[in-house]
Tab-separated table of C-alpha atoms in Angstrom:
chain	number	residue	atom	x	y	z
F	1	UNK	CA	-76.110	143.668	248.244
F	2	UNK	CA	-78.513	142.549	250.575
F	3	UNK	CA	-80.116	139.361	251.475
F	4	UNK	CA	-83.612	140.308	250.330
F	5	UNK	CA	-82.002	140.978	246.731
F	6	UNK	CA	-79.943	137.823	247.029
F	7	UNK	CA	-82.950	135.676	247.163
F	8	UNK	CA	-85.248	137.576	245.013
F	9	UNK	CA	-82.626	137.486	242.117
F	10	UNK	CA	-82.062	133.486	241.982
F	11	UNK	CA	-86.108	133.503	242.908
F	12	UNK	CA	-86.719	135.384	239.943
F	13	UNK	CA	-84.546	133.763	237.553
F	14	UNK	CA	-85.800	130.489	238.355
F	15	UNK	CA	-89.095	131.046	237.871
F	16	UNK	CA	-88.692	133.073	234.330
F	17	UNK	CA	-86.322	130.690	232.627
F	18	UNK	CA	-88.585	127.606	233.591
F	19	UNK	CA	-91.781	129.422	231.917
F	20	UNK	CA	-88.760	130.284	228.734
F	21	UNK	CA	-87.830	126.837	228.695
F	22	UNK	CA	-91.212	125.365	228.726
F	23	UNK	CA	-92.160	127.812	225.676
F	24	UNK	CA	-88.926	127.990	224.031
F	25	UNK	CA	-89.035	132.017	224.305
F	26	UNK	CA	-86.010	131.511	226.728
F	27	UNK	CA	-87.722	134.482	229.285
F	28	UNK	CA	-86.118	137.417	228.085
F	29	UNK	CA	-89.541	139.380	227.795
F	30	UNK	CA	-89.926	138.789	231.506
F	31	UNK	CA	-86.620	139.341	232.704
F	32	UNK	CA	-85.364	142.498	231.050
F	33	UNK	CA	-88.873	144.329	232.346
F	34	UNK	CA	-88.279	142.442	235.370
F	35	UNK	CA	-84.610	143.881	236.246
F	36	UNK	CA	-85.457	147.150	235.145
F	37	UNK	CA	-88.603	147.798	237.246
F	38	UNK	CA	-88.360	145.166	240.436
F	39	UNK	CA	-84.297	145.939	240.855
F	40	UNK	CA	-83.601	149.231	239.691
F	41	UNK	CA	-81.613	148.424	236.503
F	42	UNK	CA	-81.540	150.810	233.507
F	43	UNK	CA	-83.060	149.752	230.575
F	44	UNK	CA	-78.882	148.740	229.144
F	45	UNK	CA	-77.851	147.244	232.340
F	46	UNK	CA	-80.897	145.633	232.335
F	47	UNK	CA	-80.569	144.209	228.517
F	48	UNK	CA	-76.341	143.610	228.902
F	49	UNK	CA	-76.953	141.910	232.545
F	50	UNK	CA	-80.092	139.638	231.474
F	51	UNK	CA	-78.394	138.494	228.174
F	52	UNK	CA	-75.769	136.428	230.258
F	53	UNK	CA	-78.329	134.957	232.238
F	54	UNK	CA	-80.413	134.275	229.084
F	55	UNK	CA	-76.639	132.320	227.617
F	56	UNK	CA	-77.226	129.930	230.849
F	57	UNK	CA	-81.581	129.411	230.055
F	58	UNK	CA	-80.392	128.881	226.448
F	59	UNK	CA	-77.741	126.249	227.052
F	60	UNK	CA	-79.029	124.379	230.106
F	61	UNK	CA	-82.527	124.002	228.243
F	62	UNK	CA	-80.631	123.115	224.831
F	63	UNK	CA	-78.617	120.511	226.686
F	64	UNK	CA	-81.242	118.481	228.375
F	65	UNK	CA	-83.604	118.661	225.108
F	66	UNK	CA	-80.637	117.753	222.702
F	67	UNK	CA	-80.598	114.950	225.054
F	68	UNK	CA	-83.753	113.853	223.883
F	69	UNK	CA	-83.124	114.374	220.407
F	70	UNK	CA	-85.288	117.225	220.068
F	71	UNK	CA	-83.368	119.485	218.558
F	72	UNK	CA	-83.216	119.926	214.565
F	73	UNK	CA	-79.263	120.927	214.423
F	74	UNK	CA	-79.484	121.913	210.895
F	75	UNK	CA	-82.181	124.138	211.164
F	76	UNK	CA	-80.610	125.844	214.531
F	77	UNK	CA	-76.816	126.352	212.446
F	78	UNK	CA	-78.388	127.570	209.680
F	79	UNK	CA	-80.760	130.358	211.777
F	80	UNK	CA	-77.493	130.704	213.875
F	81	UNK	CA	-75.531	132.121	210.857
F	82	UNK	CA	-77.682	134.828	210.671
F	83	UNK	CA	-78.091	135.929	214.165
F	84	UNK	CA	-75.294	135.595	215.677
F	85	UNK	CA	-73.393	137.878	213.813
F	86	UNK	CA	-76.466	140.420	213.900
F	87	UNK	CA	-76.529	140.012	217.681
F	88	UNK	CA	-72.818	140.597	218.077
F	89	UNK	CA	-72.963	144.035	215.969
F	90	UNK	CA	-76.271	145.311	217.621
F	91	UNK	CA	-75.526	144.475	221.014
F	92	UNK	CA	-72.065	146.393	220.963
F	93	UNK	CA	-72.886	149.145	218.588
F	94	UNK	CA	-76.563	150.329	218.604
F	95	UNK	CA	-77.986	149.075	221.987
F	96	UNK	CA	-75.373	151.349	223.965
F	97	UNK	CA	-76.451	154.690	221.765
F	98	UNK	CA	-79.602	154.901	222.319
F	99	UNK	CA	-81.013	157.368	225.505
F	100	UNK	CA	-82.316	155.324	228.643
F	101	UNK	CA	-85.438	156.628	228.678
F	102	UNK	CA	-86.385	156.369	224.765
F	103	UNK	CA	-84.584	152.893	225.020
F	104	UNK	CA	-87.319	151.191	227.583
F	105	UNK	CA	-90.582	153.034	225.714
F	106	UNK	CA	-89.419	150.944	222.633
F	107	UNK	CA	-89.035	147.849	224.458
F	108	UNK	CA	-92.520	148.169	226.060
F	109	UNK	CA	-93.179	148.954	222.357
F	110	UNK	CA	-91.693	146.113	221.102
F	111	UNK	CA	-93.177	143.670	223.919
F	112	UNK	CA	-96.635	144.686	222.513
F	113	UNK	CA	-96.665	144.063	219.171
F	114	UNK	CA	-94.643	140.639	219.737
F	115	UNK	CA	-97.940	139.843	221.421
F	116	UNK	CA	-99.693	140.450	218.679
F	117	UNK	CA	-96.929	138.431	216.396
F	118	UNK	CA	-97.435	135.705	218.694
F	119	UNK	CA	-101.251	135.596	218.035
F	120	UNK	CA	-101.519	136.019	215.107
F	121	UNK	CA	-98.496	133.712	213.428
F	122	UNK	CA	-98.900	130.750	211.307
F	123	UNK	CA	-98.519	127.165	213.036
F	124	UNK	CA	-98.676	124.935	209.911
F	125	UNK	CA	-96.314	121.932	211.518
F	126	UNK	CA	-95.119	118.509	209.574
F	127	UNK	CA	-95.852	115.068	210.596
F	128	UNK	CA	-94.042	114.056	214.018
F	129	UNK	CA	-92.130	111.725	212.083
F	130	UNK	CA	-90.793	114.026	209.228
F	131	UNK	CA	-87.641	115.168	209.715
F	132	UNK	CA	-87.966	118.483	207.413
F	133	UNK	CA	-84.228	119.225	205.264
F	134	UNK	CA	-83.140	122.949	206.508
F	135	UNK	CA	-84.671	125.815	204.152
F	136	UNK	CA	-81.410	127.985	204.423
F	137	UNK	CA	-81.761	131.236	202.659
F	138	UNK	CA	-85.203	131.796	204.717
F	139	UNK	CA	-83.565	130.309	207.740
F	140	UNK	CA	-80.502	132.659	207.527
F	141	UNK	CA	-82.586	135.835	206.907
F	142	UNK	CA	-85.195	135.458	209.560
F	143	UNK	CA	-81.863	134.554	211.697
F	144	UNK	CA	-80.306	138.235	210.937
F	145	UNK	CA	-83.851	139.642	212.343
F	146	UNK	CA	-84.386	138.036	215.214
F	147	UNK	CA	-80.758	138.431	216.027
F	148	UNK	CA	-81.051	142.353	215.643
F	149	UNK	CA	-83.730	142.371	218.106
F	150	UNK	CA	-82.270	140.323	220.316
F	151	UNK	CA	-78.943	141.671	220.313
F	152	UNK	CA	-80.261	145.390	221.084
F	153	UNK	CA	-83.261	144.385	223.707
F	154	UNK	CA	-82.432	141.364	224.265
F	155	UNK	CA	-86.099	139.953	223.553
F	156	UNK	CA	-87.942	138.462	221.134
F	157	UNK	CA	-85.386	136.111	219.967
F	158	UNK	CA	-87.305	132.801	220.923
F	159	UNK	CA	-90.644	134.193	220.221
F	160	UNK	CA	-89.905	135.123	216.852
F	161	UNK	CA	-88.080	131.865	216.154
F	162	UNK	CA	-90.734	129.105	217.369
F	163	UNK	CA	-93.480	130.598	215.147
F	164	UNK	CA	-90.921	130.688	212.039
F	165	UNK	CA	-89.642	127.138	212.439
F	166	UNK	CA	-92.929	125.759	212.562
F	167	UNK	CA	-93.757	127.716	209.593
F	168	UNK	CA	-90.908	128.197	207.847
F	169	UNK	CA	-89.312	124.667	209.064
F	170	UNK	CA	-92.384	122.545	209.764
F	171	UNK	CA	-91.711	121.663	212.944
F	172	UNK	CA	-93.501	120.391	215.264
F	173	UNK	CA	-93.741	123.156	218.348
F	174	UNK	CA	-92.139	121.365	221.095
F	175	UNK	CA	-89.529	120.385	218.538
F	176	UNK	CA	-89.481	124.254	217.629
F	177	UNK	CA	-89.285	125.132	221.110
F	178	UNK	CA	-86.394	122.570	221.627
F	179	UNK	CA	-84.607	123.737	218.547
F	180	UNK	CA	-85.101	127.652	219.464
F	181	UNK	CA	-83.041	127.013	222.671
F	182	UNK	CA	-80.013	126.037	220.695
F	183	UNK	CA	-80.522	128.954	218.238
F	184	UNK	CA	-80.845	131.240	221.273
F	185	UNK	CA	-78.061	130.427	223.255
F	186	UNK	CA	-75.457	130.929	220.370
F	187	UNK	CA	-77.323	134.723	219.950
F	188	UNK	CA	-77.409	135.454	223.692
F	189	UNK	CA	-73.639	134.460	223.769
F	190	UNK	CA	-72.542	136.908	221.167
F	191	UNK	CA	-75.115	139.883	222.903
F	192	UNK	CA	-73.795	138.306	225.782
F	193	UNK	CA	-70.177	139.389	224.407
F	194	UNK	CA	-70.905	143.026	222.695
F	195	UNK	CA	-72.695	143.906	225.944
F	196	UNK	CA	-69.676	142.498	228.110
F	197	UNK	CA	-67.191	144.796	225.505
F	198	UNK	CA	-69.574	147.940	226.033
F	199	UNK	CA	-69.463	147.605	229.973
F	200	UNK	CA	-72.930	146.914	230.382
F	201	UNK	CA	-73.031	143.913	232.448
F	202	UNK	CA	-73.659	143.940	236.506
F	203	UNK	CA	-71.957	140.929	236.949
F	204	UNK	CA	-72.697	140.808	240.720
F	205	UNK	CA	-76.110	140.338	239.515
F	206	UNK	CA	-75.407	138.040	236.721
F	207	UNK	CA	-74.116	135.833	239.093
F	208	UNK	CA	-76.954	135.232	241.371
F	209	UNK	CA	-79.559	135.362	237.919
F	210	UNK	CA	-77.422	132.483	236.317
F	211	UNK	CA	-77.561	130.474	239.347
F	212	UNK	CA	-81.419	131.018	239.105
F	213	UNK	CA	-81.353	130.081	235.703
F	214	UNK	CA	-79.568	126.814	235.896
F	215	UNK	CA	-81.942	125.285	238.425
F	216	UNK	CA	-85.091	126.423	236.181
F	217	UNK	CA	-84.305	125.964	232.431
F	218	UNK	CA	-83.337	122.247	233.652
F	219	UNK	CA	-86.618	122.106	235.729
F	220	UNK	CA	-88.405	123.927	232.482
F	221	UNK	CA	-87.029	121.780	229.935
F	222	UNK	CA	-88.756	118.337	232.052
F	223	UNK	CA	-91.977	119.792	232.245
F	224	UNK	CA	-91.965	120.731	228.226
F	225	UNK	CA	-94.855	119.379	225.874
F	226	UNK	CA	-97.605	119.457	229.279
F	227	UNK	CA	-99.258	122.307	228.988
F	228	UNK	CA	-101.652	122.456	225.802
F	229	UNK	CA	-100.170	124.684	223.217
F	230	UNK	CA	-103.261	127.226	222.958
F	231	UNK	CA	-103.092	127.948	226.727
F	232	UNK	CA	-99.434	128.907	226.768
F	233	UNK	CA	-99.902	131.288	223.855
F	234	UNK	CA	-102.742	133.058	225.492
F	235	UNK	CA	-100.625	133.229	228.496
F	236	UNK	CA	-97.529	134.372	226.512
F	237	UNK	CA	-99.303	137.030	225.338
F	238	UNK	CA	-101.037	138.305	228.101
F	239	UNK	CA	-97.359	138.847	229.851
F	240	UNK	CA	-95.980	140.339	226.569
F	241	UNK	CA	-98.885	142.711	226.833
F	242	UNK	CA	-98.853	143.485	230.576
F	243	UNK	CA	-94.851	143.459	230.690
F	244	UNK	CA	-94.576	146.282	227.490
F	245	UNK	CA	-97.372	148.215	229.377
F	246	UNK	CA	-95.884	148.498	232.815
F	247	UNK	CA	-92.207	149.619	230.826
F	248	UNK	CA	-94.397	152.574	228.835
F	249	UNK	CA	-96.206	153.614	231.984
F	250	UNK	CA	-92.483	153.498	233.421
F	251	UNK	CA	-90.822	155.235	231.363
């Protein structure tokens, strides 16, 4: 590997897992494009290698904001429950079936109408100093989805989770967003793991992404709750949109 690949991995994975961190989407929507058309990945090394990296965004971040008591722990084991196990199966049984280039059309596919979820989704929060009791049944179902989408593209898990807990949950976005990084590393660990089984992973490449990721999901998870909310959902959409786009022209 050479140098200029060296630096633009860890420069890239710095700079995508402090915009996840900030926005609780953890970056995968960025990355997984981002690997397949800036370093040559196919659209399953791309999902098995980024899903490690997105284990080190998802625990670093989760870390520094459990630290600050922002994370609602019952609300992230209960939406665990669901995706983990989801993640686990999908990752090691479907995402490894389906053909390369069908498999990055329905990502770009899936990129888009995310942006669309993200704009249009409910925000109806509770008061910063409620403390809402975990609504398990819906917690554990939308888990299972967002863990089947994760596990098999390895996006989508944090922005499907930050609009349900602050609709389902009632939370407060940047306690969503802080809450969504705990929920997302336990996911992107067992992805993490059915991709590792299914010999998907470039770990050369993980290596240098995770290092990346470290420095920015620390740096992301500081500069949290400063940007107004509106402004990062405009912007979250507009690289949803542009991200699926590029992947459907690619492919």
């Amino acid at each position: 590997m050479d140098a200029a690949t060296t630096v633009g991995l860890i420069s890239f994975a710095l700079v995508v897992s402090t915009y996840g961190t900030v926005i609780g989407a953890g970056g995968g929507f960025i990355l997984i494009p981002g690997l397949v058309l800036l370093f040559d990945m196919n659209g399953v090394q791309a999902v098995g290698t980024g899903t490690v990296t997105l284990v080190a965004i998802g625990f670093t971040g989760a870390i520094n904001y459990d630290r600050a008591r922002l994370v609602h722990r019952g609300a992230a084991g209960w939406f665990a429950a669901g995706s983990v196990p989801t993640a686990l199966l999908c990752a090691w049984f479907v995402a490894d079936r389906i053909d390369a280039e069908l498999f990055t059309s329905a990502l770009g596919f899936v990129l888009i109408a995310l942006a669309i979820f993200v704009m249009l989704a409910p925000h109806t929060t509770a008061d910063d100093q409620e403390i809402p009791k975990p609504r398990r049944c819906r917690l554990m179902t939308g888990g299972v989805g967002v863990g089947a989408l994760s596990g098999t593209f390895a996006v989508g898990g944090g922005l499907l989770t930050v609009p349900q807990l602050t609709s389902v949950q009632k939370l407060r976005p940047h306690r969503a967003a802080a809450t969504t990084s705990a929920t997302a590393t336990m996911a992107s660990f067992a992805g993490a793991t059915g991709h590792t089984i299914a010999g998907n992973v470039i770990w050369s490449h993980a290596a240098l992404l995770v290092t990346g990721a470290i420095v920015g999901s620390t740096l992301g998870a500081r500069l949290a709750g400063r940007l107004p909310a509106r402004a990062v959902l405009i912007g979250l959409a507009t690289g949803l949109i542009v991200a699926g786009a590029s992947l459907l022209l690619a492919g």
